[in-house]
Structures are given as C-alpha cells and as structure tokens.
C-alpha cells in the first residue's frame, strides 16, 4: 500500500522534474514479483528499492549489502491481519493451521500476535501459502486461519465473514514501508527520491484525486479500496513526521523485535549471534555490532526536505 504513490511520482512527471534539477537520469521500474525486486536490488541491478524494513534485513543486509533507509514512508496500521472463520481470540487458534506467506511480514505479525498471547509458533501449524492462492484456500476450509495483507484482508472479511483476531494496529510502527538505497551511493539520487516523494505526499494528504486514482490503477483496485487501505495505513505525509519516527525510541524498540524474529528464523545469513550485525539510528544509537553496521536509518535527506534544502 505505502509504495503505490510511486506510480504517480513516475507518471505525473514529478520524478523527471526532480531528476532534471539535479542533472541525473532516474527511472522507476515496477516489479510485480516482490521477492524478485528484493533480489535484484541485492544483486546490484537497482540503486534503490521499496521494501519493508524487515525485508531489508532479510535480503540485502543478510547478503552483506550495506543498506540505508532513505525514506520512512508509513507503517501498517491495520493493513495486515490474522483472521479466522471460527476462532474469536488468538488463543483459540492453538493446535490449528495458519495459512501465510512464510518469512514475510505476515509471519512476523503471527509471531508477535502469539507472543502477546503467551504462545509460540509451536502452538500452531504454519502452512506456507502464496499470496495468489491464499484467499481461495482460506475460503474453502473453515477450519483454517490466515494471516495476510490488504486488499486480500479486506476481501476475506467482506466475502467470508471472517473474524479479525489481531492486526497491525496492535503493533504500531513495527511494519514499516521504506525506500532503501546502497550506502554511499549517489547523493543526487537520494535528493531526487526524497524531494519527489514528499511533494506527492503533500498532494496525497489533501486527498488529491489524481494521486488516489493513480494509486488505485497501480494496485489494480477501486478508488474505494485504496481509500480504505489508506485508513489502515499511518502515512508520514510530511518529512517532519518521517524524521520524528526515524529518530524515535519506538523505532529502536521495534527494530529489536524485528531483528530477533529475523535471527530466529535464519533470515540474517550465517551469523551465529543476533548482535553480529549492526543497525544504526539517527540518534547515534546502535543495535548490535557498531563495528559491523549493515543497516542504517539515515534521516539526513528527510531533514533537508524539512528545512527546504532540496
């Protein structure tokens, strides 16, 4: 959801105008296979890529790519959820099957939901299911549960009368949509991306119909669906708000949970200790090894946007 505005950034000419300002050629390529986009960024094909902060750890960082979070765009505030046909509470799913895309943010949400109910993944049976097939599988079997994201989540609730047992609004700031770049890359690119993004965010905050329509077109959903998804997304419309979250202690705590999950699931490469890789924050704090920082929350360019220096 939080990445759909890039379609408008591109098609409206906003990106081209900012790129011309800094004398650089920048193009956006839509990749419908999300994992493919992560791998292509990791392999050096892309200079920047949209992803969750968890996937930044699980893909480029896990493969030794020094990665910087350039833009903190939003956090899921209900766009991801655990649903069930029969269960009424999280403890009710004990001993049953849960459909989800394994190692995705859905997996993370389930892990956190179980933890908050004093349960573990050993209390359920996780069934790895692609996002293309998950709703059909859930609809056919009333005995299973599902963790997914919008618009699939919306459809599950609307078409099957499923109960939402837990959603991302109960994990504020833990599932972030971000734009990442290779650390030490072209500063002109960083300025172009940040400048173009927040110009469009200003329009989106005013519910500009052209922006909303472009987002709906990009997502392949209706305008009504996009508006509903926005209601379940905490967008950082202003760079000031994005900087505030990047510099917050809540992000530090959230990343501690995220890295613990990634380490436990074996998503951070061959490291034998969760502290072997470092994650740095604008405040100067570091999670893990300060001598081996591989993921950096860099608020400098967003601060430039705050101060009208772009």
PDB file of C-alpha atoms in Angstrom:
ATOM      1  CA  UNK A   1       0.000   0.000   0.000  1.00  0.00           C
ATOM      2  CA  UNK A   2       2.642   2.502   1.048  1.00  0.00           C
ATOM      3  CA  UNK A   3       4.508   2.092  -2.236  1.00  0.00           C
ATOM      4  CA  UNK A   4       1.653   2.769  -4.664  1.00  0.00           C
ATOM      5  CA  UNK A   5       2.275   6.573  -4.715  1.00  0.00           C
ATOM      6  CA  UNK A   6       5.494   5.903  -6.653  1.00  0.00           C
ATOM      7  CA  UNK A   7       3.316   5.196  -9.690  1.00  0.00           C
ATOM      8  CA  UNK A   8       2.081   8.789  -9.584  1.00  0.00           C
ATOM      9  CA  UNK A   9       5.599  10.089  -8.821  1.00  0.00           C
ATOM     10  CA  UNK A  10       6.652   8.474 -12.096  1.00  0.00           C
ATOM     11  CA  UNK A  11       3.699   9.005 -14.435  1.00  0.00           C
ATOM     12  CA  UNK A  12       2.956  12.592 -13.365  1.00  0.00           C
ATOM     13  CA  UNK A  13       6.373  13.820 -14.402  1.00  0.00           C
ATOM     14  CA  UNK A  14       7.320  14.650 -10.813  1.00  0.00           C
ATOM     15  CA  UNK A  15      10.303  12.314 -10.848  1.00  0.00           C
ATOM     16  CA  UNK A  16      11.546  13.632 -14.191  1.00  0.00           C
ATOM     17  CA  UNK A  17      11.381  17.222 -12.967  1.00  0.00           C
ATOM     18  CA  UNK A  18      13.352  16.469  -9.812  1.00  0.00           C
ATOM     19  CA  UNK A  19      15.896  14.428 -11.766  1.00  0.00           C
ATOM     20  CA  UNK A  20      16.433  17.298 -14.184  1.00  0.00           C
ATOM     21  CA  UNK A  21      17.000  19.623 -11.247  1.00  0.00           C
ATOM     22  CA  UNK A  22      19.948  17.509 -10.125  1.00  0.00           C
ATOM     23  CA  UNK A  23      21.211  16.558 -13.579  1.00  0.00           C
ATOM     24  CA  UNK A  24      20.680  12.824 -13.240  1.00  0.00           C
ATOM     25  CA  UNK A  25      18.659  10.221 -15.143  1.00  0.00           C
ATOM     26  CA  UNK A  26      16.300   8.303 -12.865  1.00  0.00           C
ATOM     27  CA  UNK A  27      13.700   5.758 -13.921  1.00  0.00           C
ATOM     28  CA  UNK A  28      11.261   3.652 -11.954  1.00  0.00           C
ATOM     29  CA  UNK A  29      10.639   0.013 -12.831  1.00  0.00           C
ATOM     30  CA  UNK A  30       7.617  -1.766 -11.423  1.00  0.00           C
ATOM     31  CA  UNK A  31       8.364  -5.374 -10.475  1.00  0.00           C
ATOM     32  CA  UNK A  32       5.219  -7.396  -9.823  1.00  0.00           C
ATOM     33  CA  UNK A  33       7.136 -10.170  -8.081  1.00  0.00           C
ATOM     34  CA  UNK A  34       8.091  -8.550  -4.772  1.00  0.00           C
ATOM     35  CA  UNK A  35      10.835 -11.042  -3.881  1.00  0.00           C
ATOM     36  CA  UNK A  36      12.346 -10.590  -7.336  1.00  0.00           C
ATOM     37  CA  UNK A  37      12.653  -6.844  -6.701  1.00  0.00           C
ATOM     38  CA  UNK A  38      14.462  -7.512  -3.422  1.00  0.00           C
ATOM     39  CA  UNK A  39      16.879  -9.906  -5.068  1.00  0.00           C
ATOM     40  CA  UNK A  40      17.591  -7.542  -7.951  1.00  0.00           C
ATOM     41  CA  UNK A  41      18.379  -4.709  -5.554  1.00  0.00           C
ATOM     42  CA  UNK A  42      20.602  -7.029  -3.539  1.00  0.00           C
ATOM     43  CA  UNK A  43      22.419  -8.121  -6.707  1.00  0.00           C
ATOM     44  CA  UNK A  44      23.092  -4.520  -7.716  1.00  0.00           C
ATOM     45  CA  UNK A  45      20.617  -4.212 -10.581  1.00  0.00           C
ATOM     46  CA  UNK A  46      18.696  -1.425  -8.821  1.00  0.00           C
ATOM     47  CA  UNK A  47      20.143   1.562  -6.972  1.00  0.00           C
ATOM     48  CA  UNK A  48      17.065   1.926  -4.774  1.00  0.00           C
ATOM     49  CA  UNK A  49      14.113  -0.262  -3.864  1.00  0.00           C
ATOM     50  CA  UNK A  50      10.902  -0.139  -1.852  1.00  0.00           C
ATOM     51  CA  UNK A  51      10.541  -2.813   0.817  1.00  0.00           C
ATOM     52  CA  UNK A  52       9.674  -3.335   4.452  1.00  0.00           C
ATOM     53  CA  UNK A  53      12.405  -2.708   6.980  1.00  0.00           C
ATOM     54  CA  UNK A  54      12.213  -6.399   7.895  1.00  0.00           C
ATOM     55  CA  UNK A  55      12.942  -7.434   4.325  1.00  0.00           C
ATOM     56  CA  UNK A  56      15.883  -5.040   4.237  1.00  0.00           C
ATOM     57  CA  UNK A  57      17.393  -7.210   6.967  1.00  0.00           C
ATOM     58  CA  UNK A  58      16.357 -10.480   5.355  1.00  0.00           C
ATOM     59  CA  UNK A  59      17.627  -9.724   1.850  1.00  0.00           C
ATOM     60  CA  UNK A  60      20.345  -7.133   1.166  1.00  0.00           C
ATOM     61  CA  UNK A  61      21.708  -6.983   4.713  1.00  0.00           C
ATOM     62  CA  UNK A  62      21.676 -10.773   5.085  1.00  0.00           C
ATOM     63  CA  UNK A  63      23.847 -10.952   1.952  1.00  0.00           C
ATOM     64  CA  UNK A  64      26.319  -8.363   3.185  1.00  0.00           C
ATOM     65  CA  UNK A  65      24.995  -5.324   1.308  1.00  0.00           C
ATOM     66  CA  UNK A  66      25.413  -2.152   3.371  1.00  0.00           C
ATOM     67  CA  UNK A  67      21.927  -0.649   3.137  1.00  0.00           C
ATOM     68  CA  UNK A  68      20.496   2.721   4.138  1.00  0.00           C
ATOM     69  CA  UNK A  69      16.842   3.525   4.798  1.00  0.00           C
ATOM     70  CA  UNK A  70      16.371   6.763   2.872  1.00  0.00           C
ATOM     71  CA  UNK A  71      12.616   7.309   3.316  1.00  0.00           C
ATOM     72  CA  UNK A  72      10.356   6.069   6.091  1.00  0.00           C
ATOM     73  CA  UNK A  73       7.043   6.181   4.277  1.00  0.00           C
ATOM     74  CA  UNK A  74       4.459   4.676   6.591  1.00  0.00           C
ATOM     75  CA  UNK A  75       3.635   1.871   8.934  1.00  0.00           C
ATOM     76  CA  UNK A  76       0.874  -0.675   8.655  1.00  0.00           C
ATOM     77  CA  UNK A  77      -1.959   0.323  10.972  1.00  0.00           C
ATOM     78  CA  UNK A  78      -4.441  -2.427  10.193  1.00  0.00           C
ATOM     79  CA  UNK A  79      -3.409  -3.368   6.656  1.00  0.00           C
ATOM     80  CA  UNK A  80      -2.081  -6.734   7.883  1.00  0.00           C
ATOM     81  CA  UNK A  81      -4.116  -9.095   9.981  1.00  0.00           C
ATOM     82  CA  UNK A  82      -4.824 -12.564  11.399  1.00  0.00           C
ATOM     83  CA  UNK A  83      -8.299 -13.813  10.525  1.00  0.00           C
ATOM     84  CA  UNK A  84     -10.312 -16.916  11.309  1.00  0.00           C
ATOM     85  CA  UNK A  85     -13.649 -18.444  10.406  1.00  0.00           C
ATOM     86  CA  UNK A  86     -14.259 -19.969  13.822  1.00  0.00           C
ATOM     87  CA  UNK A  87     -11.826 -18.573  16.395  1.00  0.00           C
ATOM     88  CA  UNK A  88     -12.743 -15.464  18.362  1.00  0.00           C
ATOM     89  CA  UNK A  89      -9.388 -14.780  20.036  1.00  0.00           C
ATOM     90  CA  UNK A  90      -5.735 -15.576  19.305  1.00  0.00           C
ATOM     91  CA  UNK A  91      -5.545 -18.336  21.969  1.00  0.00           C
ATOM     92  CA  UNK A  92      -8.457 -20.060  20.189  1.00  0.00           C
ATOM     93  CA  UNK A  93      -6.230 -20.934  17.197  1.00  0.00           C
ATOM     94  CA  UNK A  94      -3.994 -23.213  19.297  1.00  0.00           C
ATOM     95  CA  UNK A  95      -3.477 -26.548  17.548  1.00  0.00           C
ATOM     96  CA  UNK A  96      -4.875 -25.356  14.209  1.00  0.00           C
ATOM     97  CA  UNK A  97      -3.420 -24.489  10.797  1.00  0.00           C
ATOM     98  CA  UNK A  98      -2.452 -20.934   9.835  1.00  0.00           C
ATOM     99  CA  UNK A  99      -2.047 -20.039   6.161  1.00  0.00           C
ATOM    100  CA  UNK A 100       0.524 -17.337   5.413  1.00  0.00           C
ATOM    101  CA  UNK A 101       3.477 -16.412   3.230  1.00  0.00           C
ATOM    102  CA  UNK A 102       6.328 -17.796   5.283  1.00  0.00           C
ATOM    103  CA  UNK A 103       9.095 -15.364   6.338  1.00  0.00           C
ATOM    104  CA  UNK A 104       7.019 -12.381   5.207  1.00  0.00           C
ATOM    105  CA  UNK A 105       5.624  -9.625   7.437  1.00  0.00           C
ATOM    106  CA  UNK A 106       2.571 -11.892   7.813  1.00  0.00           C
ATOM    107  CA  UNK A 107       4.819 -14.437   9.504  1.00  0.00           C
ATOM    108  CA  UNK A 108       6.210 -11.684  11.718  1.00  0.00           C
ATOM    109  CA  UNK A 109       2.720 -10.500  12.658  1.00  0.00           C
ATOM    110  CA  UNK A 110       1.681 -14.028  13.633  1.00  0.00           C
ATOM    111  CA  UNK A 111       4.832 -14.406  15.719  1.00  0.00           C
ATOM    112  CA  UNK A 112       4.098 -11.185  17.599  1.00  0.00           C
ATOM    113  CA  UNK A 113       0.393 -11.983  17.991  1.00  0.00           C
ATOM    114  CA  UNK A 114       1.238 -15.361  19.526  1.00  0.00           C
ATOM    115  CA  UNK A 115       3.864 -13.799  21.773  1.00  0.00           C
ATOM    116  CA  UNK A 116       1.377 -11.269  23.120  1.00  0.00           C
ATOM    117  CA  UNK A 117      -0.936 -14.172  23.993  1.00  0.00           C
ATOM    118  CA  UNK A 118       1.878 -16.089  25.758  1.00  0.00           C
ATOM    119  CA  UNK A 119       2.073 -18.568  22.878  1.00  0.00           C
ATOM    120  CA  UNK A 120       4.731 -19.591  20.348  1.00  0.00           C
ATOM    121  CA  UNK A 121       4.768 -20.896  16.788  1.00  0.00           C
ATOM    122  CA  UNK A 122       4.886 -24.404  18.265  1.00  0.00           C
ATOM    123  CA  UNK A 123       1.269 -23.886  19.289  1.00  0.00           C
ATOM    124  CA  UNK A 124       0.065 -23.721  15.668  1.00  0.00           C
ATOM    125  CA  UNK A 125       0.864 -25.338  12.324  1.00  0.00           C
ATOM    126  CA  UNK A 126       2.120 -22.801   9.779  1.00  0.00           C
ATOM    127  CA  UNK A 127       1.170 -23.623   6.187  1.00  0.00           C
ATOM    128  CA  UNK A 128       3.301 -21.708   3.668  1.00  0.00           C
ATOM    129  CA  UNK A 129       0.850 -20.409   1.036  1.00  0.00           C
ATOM    130  CA  UNK A 130       1.452 -17.928  -1.791  1.00  0.00           C
ATOM    131  CA  UNK A 131      -0.485 -14.678  -1.767  1.00  0.00           C
ATOM    132  CA  UNK A 132      -2.012 -15.656  -5.124  1.00  0.00           C
ATOM    133  CA  UNK A 133      -3.653 -18.777  -3.647  1.00  0.00           C
ATOM    134  CA  UNK A 134      -4.191 -17.911  -0.006  1.00  0.00           C
ATOM    135  CA  UNK A 135      -7.699 -16.430  -0.150  1.00  0.00           C
ATOM    136  CA  UNK A 136      -9.083 -19.357  -2.161  1.00  0.00           C
ATOM    137  CA  UNK A 137      -7.522 -21.850   0.254  1.00  0.00           C
ATOM    138  CA  UNK A 138      -8.886 -19.962   3.255  1.00  0.00           C
ATOM    139  CA  UNK A 139     -12.356 -19.687   1.760  1.00  0.00           C
ATOM    140  CA  UNK A 140     -12.578 -23.428   1.093  1.00  0.00           C
ATOM    141  CA  UNK A 141     -11.568 -24.626   4.554  1.00  0.00           C
ATOM    142  CA  UNK A 142     -13.494 -23.259   7.541  1.00  0.00           C
ATOM    143  CA  UNK A 143     -11.079 -24.940   9.931  1.00  0.00           C
ATOM    144  CA  UNK A 144      -8.005 -22.909   8.974  1.00  0.00           C
ATOM    145  CA  UNK A 145      -6.832 -19.429   9.885  1.00  0.00           C
ATOM    146  CA  UNK A 146      -4.967 -16.933   7.708  1.00  0.00           C
ATOM    147  CA  UNK A 147      -2.554 -14.034   8.028  1.00  0.00           C
ATOM    148  CA  UNK A 148      -2.453 -11.697   5.049  1.00  0.00           C
ATOM    149  CA  UNK A 149      -2.427  -8.084   3.911  1.00  0.00           C
ATOM    150  CA  UNK A 150      -4.757  -5.747   2.040  1.00  0.00           C
ATOM    151  CA  UNK A 151      -6.553  -5.933  -0.287  1.00  0.00           C
ATOM    152  CA  UNK A 152      -6.711  -9.698   0.378  1.00  0.00           C
ATOM    153  CA  UNK A 153      -7.555  -8.993   4.023  1.00  0.00           C
ATOM    154  CA  UNK A 154     -10.442  -6.738   3.018  1.00  0.00           C
ATOM    155  CA  UNK A 155     -11.815  -9.397   0.717  1.00  0.00           C
ATOM    156  CA  UNK A 156     -11.530 -12.107   3.369  1.00  0.00           C
ATOM    157  CA  UNK A 157     -13.563 -10.076   5.837  1.00  0.00           C
ATOM    158  CA  UNK A 158     -16.090  -8.959   3.229  1.00  0.00           C
ATOM    159  CA  UNK A 159     -16.550 -12.224   1.351  1.00  0.00           C
ATOM    160  CA  UNK A 160     -16.234 -14.844   4.078  1.00  0.00           C
ATOM    161  CA  UNK A 161     -17.352 -13.002   7.228  1.00  0.00           C
ATOM    162  CA  UNK A 162     -14.013 -13.887   8.821  1.00  0.00           C
ATOM    163  CA  UNK A 163     -13.157 -12.624  12.290  1.00  0.00           C
ATOM    164  CA  UNK A 164     -10.111 -10.364  12.637  1.00  0.00           C
ATOM    165  CA  UNK A 165      -8.291 -11.699  15.704  1.00  0.00           C
ATOM    166  CA  UNK A 166      -5.245  -9.446  15.545  1.00  0.00           C
ATOM    167  CA  UNK A 167      -3.990  -6.775  13.183  1.00  0.00           C
ATOM    168  CA  UNK A 168      -1.032  -4.472  12.710  1.00  0.00           C
ATOM    169  CA  UNK A 169      -2.711  -1.578  14.525  1.00  0.00           C
ATOM    170  CA  UNK A 170      -1.713  -3.502  17.654  1.00  0.00           C
ATOM    171  CA  UNK A 171       1.928  -3.291  16.550  1.00  0.00           C
ATOM    172  CA  UNK A 172       2.289   0.450  15.817  1.00  0.00           C
ATOM    173  CA  UNK A 173       5.496   1.256  13.982  1.00  0.00           C
ATOM    174  CA  UNK A 174       6.677  -2.336  13.665  1.00  0.00           C
ATOM    175  CA  UNK A 175       5.817  -2.994   9.998  1.00  0.00           C
ATOM    176  CA  UNK A 176       7.349  -0.123   8.047  1.00  0.00           C
ATOM    177  CA  UNK A 177       7.296   0.591   4.319  1.00  0.00           C
ATOM    178  CA  UNK A 178      10.596   2.205   3.378  1.00  0.00           C
ATOM    179  CA  UNK A 179      12.755   3.209   0.428  1.00  0.00           C
ATOM    180  CA  UNK A 180      16.294   1.891   0.708  1.00  0.00           C
ATOM    181  CA  UNK A 181      19.488   2.679  -1.194  1.00  0.00           C
ATOM    182  CA  UNK A 182      23.009   1.320  -1.201  1.00  0.00           C
ATOM    183  CA  UNK A 183      25.007   3.128   1.460  1.00  0.00           C
ATOM    184  CA  UNK A 184      27.436   5.616  -0.060  1.00  0.00           C
ATOM    185  CA  UNK A 185      25.552   5.880  -3.353  1.00  0.00           C
ATOM    186  CA  UNK A 186      24.897   8.945  -5.498  1.00  0.00           C
ATOM    187  CA  UNK A 187      23.629  11.775  -3.284  1.00  0.00           C
ATOM    188  CA  UNK A 188      21.788  13.276  -6.246  1.00  0.00           C
ATOM    189  CA  UNK A 189      19.599  10.166  -6.441  1.00  0.00           C
ATOM    190  CA  UNK A 190      18.832  10.393  -2.731  1.00  0.00           C
ATOM    191  CA  UNK A 191      17.774  14.033  -3.069  1.00  0.00           C
ATOM    192  CA  UNK A 192      15.622  13.308  -6.117  1.00  0.00           C
ATOM    193  CA  UNK A 193      13.761  10.448  -4.456  1.00  0.00           C
ATOM    194  CA  UNK A 194      13.137  12.297  -1.196  1.00  0.00           C
ATOM    195  CA  UNK A 195      12.110  15.519  -2.905  1.00  0.00           C
ATOM    196  CA  UNK A 196       9.720  13.848  -5.348  1.00  0.00           C
ATOM    197  CA  UNK A 197       8.194  11.615  -2.672  1.00  0.00           C
ATOM    198  CA  UNK A 198       7.292  14.353  -0.225  1.00  0.00           C
ATOM    199  CA  UNK A 199       5.975  16.606  -2.982  1.00  0.00           C
ATOM    200  CA  UNK A 200       3.474  13.868  -3.809  1.00  0.00           C
ATOM    201  CA  UNK A 201       2.789  13.171  -0.120  1.00  0.00           C
ATOM    202  CA  UNK A 202       1.633  16.769   0.258  1.00  0.00           C
ATOM    203  CA  UNK A 203      -0.904  16.155  -2.514  1.00  0.00           C
ATOM    204  CA  UNK A 204      -1.977  12.815  -1.064  1.00  0.00           C
ATOM    205  CA  UNK A 205      -2.616  14.404   2.313  1.00  0.00           C
ATOM    206  CA  UNK A 206      -5.085  16.719   0.551  1.00  0.00           C
ATOM    207  CA  UNK A 207      -6.710  13.595  -0.974  1.00  0.00           C
ATOM    208  CA  UNK A 208      -5.751  14.715  -4.464  1.00  0.00           C
ATOM    209  CA  UNK A 209      -7.933  12.645  -6.810  1.00  0.00           C
ATOM    210  CA  UNK A 210      -5.215  12.303  -9.449  1.00  0.00           C
ATOM    211  CA  UNK A 211      -2.854  10.758  -6.900  1.00  0.00           C
ATOM    212  CA  UNK A 212      -5.526   8.452  -5.473  1.00  0.00           C
ATOM    213  CA  UNK A 213      -6.605   7.344  -8.953  1.00  0.00           C
ATOM    214  CA  UNK A 214      -3.021   6.573  -9.939  1.00  0.00           C
ATOM    215  CA  UNK A 215      -2.572   4.538  -6.774  1.00  0.00           C
ATOM    216  CA  UNK A 216      -5.752   2.563  -7.487  1.00  0.00           C
ATOM    217  CA  UNK A 217      -4.596   1.931 -11.052  1.00  0.00           C
ATOM    218  CA  UNK A 218      -1.196   0.764  -9.845  1.00  0.00           C
ATOM    219  CA  UNK A 219      -2.697  -1.576  -7.250  1.00  0.00           C
ATOM    220  CA  UNK A 220      -5.387  -2.876  -9.599  1.00  0.00           C
ATOM    221  CA  UNK A 221      -8.174  -1.995  -7.154  1.00  0.00           C
ATOM    222  CA  UNK A 222     -11.011   0.514  -6.921  1.00  0.00           C
ATOM    223  CA  UNK A 223     -10.706   4.032  -5.590  1.00  0.00           C
ATOM    224  CA  UNK A 224     -12.883   2.992  -2.639  1.00  0.00           C
ATOM    225  CA  UNK A 225     -10.463   0.164  -1.819  1.00  0.00           C
ATOM    226  CA  UNK A 226      -7.459   2.499  -1.902  1.00  0.00           C
ATOM    227  CA  UNK A 227      -9.161   4.928   0.468  1.00  0.00           C
ATOM    228  CA  UNK A 228      -9.962   2.075   2.862  1.00  0.00           C
ATOM    229  CA  UNK A 229      -6.350   0.919   2.737  1.00  0.00           C
ATOM    230  CA  UNK A 230      -5.159   4.438   3.477  1.00  0.00           C
ATOM    231  CA  UNK A 231      -7.386   4.411   6.548  1.00  0.00           C
ATOM    232  CA  UNK A 232      -5.420   1.369   7.756  1.00  0.00           C
ATOM    233  CA  UNK A 233      -2.039   2.919   6.982  1.00  0.00           C
ATOM    234  CA  UNK A 234      -0.182   5.500   9.060  1.00  0.00           C
ATOM    235  CA  UNK A 235       1.299   7.601   6.280  1.00  0.00           C
ATOM    236  CA  UNK A 236       4.035  10.095   7.076  1.00  0.00           C
ATOM    237  CA  UNK A 237       2.788  12.828   4.799  1.00  0.00           C
ATOM    238  CA  UNK A 238       5.336  15.389   5.942  1.00  0.00           C
ATOM    239  CA  UNK A 239       9.113  14.868   6.142  1.00  0.00           C
ATOM    240  CA  UNK A 240       8.974  16.237   9.681  1.00  0.00           C
ATOM    241  CA  UNK A 241       6.814  13.310  10.815  1.00  0.00           C
ATOM    242  CA  UNK A 242       9.029  10.837   8.967  1.00  0.00           C
ATOM    243  CA  UNK A 243      12.123  12.259  10.654  1.00  0.00           C
ATOM    244  CA  UNK A 244      10.401  12.074  14.017  1.00  0.00           C
ATOM    245  CA  UNK A 245       9.698   8.348  13.659  1.00  0.00           C
ATOM    246  CA  UNK A 246      13.221   7.675  12.329  1.00  0.00           C
ATOM    247  CA  UNK A 247      14.680   9.357  15.394  1.00  0.00           C
ATOM    248  CA  UNK A 248      12.245   7.843  17.892  1.00  0.00           C
ATOM    249  CA  UNK A 249      12.960   5.362  20.634  1.00  0.00           C
ATOM    250  CA  UNK A 250       9.908   3.397  19.449  1.00  0.00           C
ATOM    251  CA  UNK A 251      11.710   2.586  16.186  1.00  0.00           C
ATOM    252  CA  UNK A 252      14.721   1.379  18.152  1.00  0.00           C
ATOM    253  CA  UNK A 253      12.475  -0.959  20.163  1.00  0.00           C
ATOM    254  CA  UNK A 254      10.595  -2.121  17.060  1.00  0.00           C
ATOM    255  CA  UNK A 255      13.817  -2.988  15.252  1.00  0.00           C
ATOM    256  CA  UNK A 256      14.937  -5.019  18.240  1.00  0.00           C
ATOM    257  CA  UNK A 257      11.805  -7.154  17.821  1.00  0.00           C
ATOM    258  CA  UNK A 258      12.243  -7.350  14.047  1.00  0.00           C
ATOM    259  CA  UNK A 259      15.894  -8.407  14.174  1.00  0.00           C
ATOM    260  CA  UNK A 260      15.109 -11.022  16.847  1.00  0.00           C
ATOM    261  CA  UNK A 261      12.473 -12.555  14.568  1.00  0.00           C
ATOM    262  CA  UNK A 262      14.786 -12.494  11.538  1.00  0.00           C
ATOM    263  CA  UNK A 263      17.576 -14.122  13.504  1.00  0.00           C
ATOM    264  CA  UNK A 264      15.344 -16.828  14.971  1.00  0.00           C
ATOM    265  CA  UNK A 265      14.020 -17.664  11.502  1.00  0.00           C
ATOM    266  CA  UNK A 266      17.520 -17.800   9.999  1.00  0.00           C
ATOM    267  CA  UNK A 267      16.906 -14.807   7.746  1.00  0.00           C
ATOM    268  CA  UNK A 268      20.047 -12.857   8.615  1.00  0.00           C
ATOM    269  CA  UNK A 269      22.555 -15.060   6.852  1.00  0.00           C
ATOM    270  CA  UNK A 270      25.070 -17.303   8.571  1.00  0.00           C
ATOM    271  CA  UNK A 271      25.622 -15.188  11.680  1.00  0.00           C
ATOM    272  CA  UNK A 272      25.648 -17.084  14.963  1.00  0.00           C
ATOM    273  CA  UNK A 273      24.679 -14.148  17.181  1.00  0.00           C
ATOM    274  CA  UNK A 274      21.905 -11.600  16.719  1.00  0.00           C
ATOM    275  CA  UNK A 275      24.359  -8.858  17.678  1.00  0.00           C
ATOM    276  CA  UNK A 276      26.844  -9.768  14.925  1.00  0.00           C
ATOM    277  CA  UNK A 277      25.289  -7.214  12.549  1.00  0.00           C
ATOM    278  CA  UNK A 278      24.786  -3.573  13.468  1.00  0.00           C
ATOM    279  CA  UNK A 279      21.734  -1.375  12.890  1.00  0.00           C
ATOM    280  CA  UNK A 280      22.327   2.360  13.329  1.00  0.00           C
ATOM    281  CA  UNK A 281      19.841   5.147  14.030  1.00  0.00           C
ATOM    282  CA  UNK A 282      19.952   8.936  13.586  1.00  0.00           C
ATOM    283  CA  UNK A 283      20.122   9.353  17.365  1.00  0.00           C
ATOM    284  CA  UNK A 284      23.515   7.667  17.343  1.00  0.00           C
ATOM    285  CA  UNK A 285      22.194   4.502  18.944  1.00  0.00           C
ATOM    286  CA  UNK A 286      23.244   1.154  17.522  1.00  0.00           C
ATOM    287  CA  UNK A 287      21.652  -2.266  17.833  1.00  0.00           C
ATOM    288  CA  UNK A 288      24.296  -4.978  17.582  1.00  0.00           C
ATOM    289  CA  UNK A 289      27.913  -4.570  16.495  1.00  0.00           C
ATOM    290  CA  UNK A 290      28.842  -0.913  15.954  1.00  0.00           C
ATOM    291  CA  UNK A 291      31.905  -2.110  14.017  1.00  0.00           C
ATOM    292  CA  UNK A 292      29.786  -4.049  11.525  1.00  0.00           C
ATOM    293  CA  UNK A 293      26.839  -1.797  10.684  1.00  0.00           C
ATOM    294  CA  UNK A 294      24.885  -3.056   7.683  1.00  0.00           C
ATOM    295  CA  UNK A 295      21.509  -1.328   8.072  1.00  0.00           C
ATOM    296  CA  UNK A 296      21.347   2.432   8.612  1.00  0.00           C
ATOM    297  CA  UNK A 297      18.318   4.606   9.252  1.00  0.00           C
ATOM    298  CA  UNK A 298      19.556   7.803   7.606  1.00  0.00           C
ATOM    299  CA  UNK A 299      17.307  10.819   8.201  1.00  0.00           C
ATOM    300  CA  UNK A 300      19.659  13.420   6.670  1.00  0.00           C
ATOM    301  CA  UNK A 301      17.828  13.786   3.377  1.00  0.00           C
ATOM    302  CA  UNK A 302      14.407  13.872   5.009  1.00  0.00           C
ATOM    303  CA  UNK A 303      15.761  16.591   7.303  1.00  0.00           C
ATOM    304  CA  UNK A 304      16.847  18.500   4.202  1.00  0.00           C
ATOM    305  CA  UNK A 305      13.237  18.285   2.998  1.00  0.00           C
ATOM    306  CA  UNK A 306      12.048  19.638   6.356  1.00  0.00           C
ATOM    307  CA  UNK A 307      14.397  22.605   6.017  1.00  0.00           C
ATOM    308  CA  UNK A 308      13.568  23.242   2.328  1.00  0.00           C
ATOM    309  CA  UNK A 309      17.160  22.454   1.348  1.00  0.00           C
ATOM    310  CA  UNK A 310      16.354  20.131  -1.547  1.00  0.00           C
TER     311      UNK A 310
END
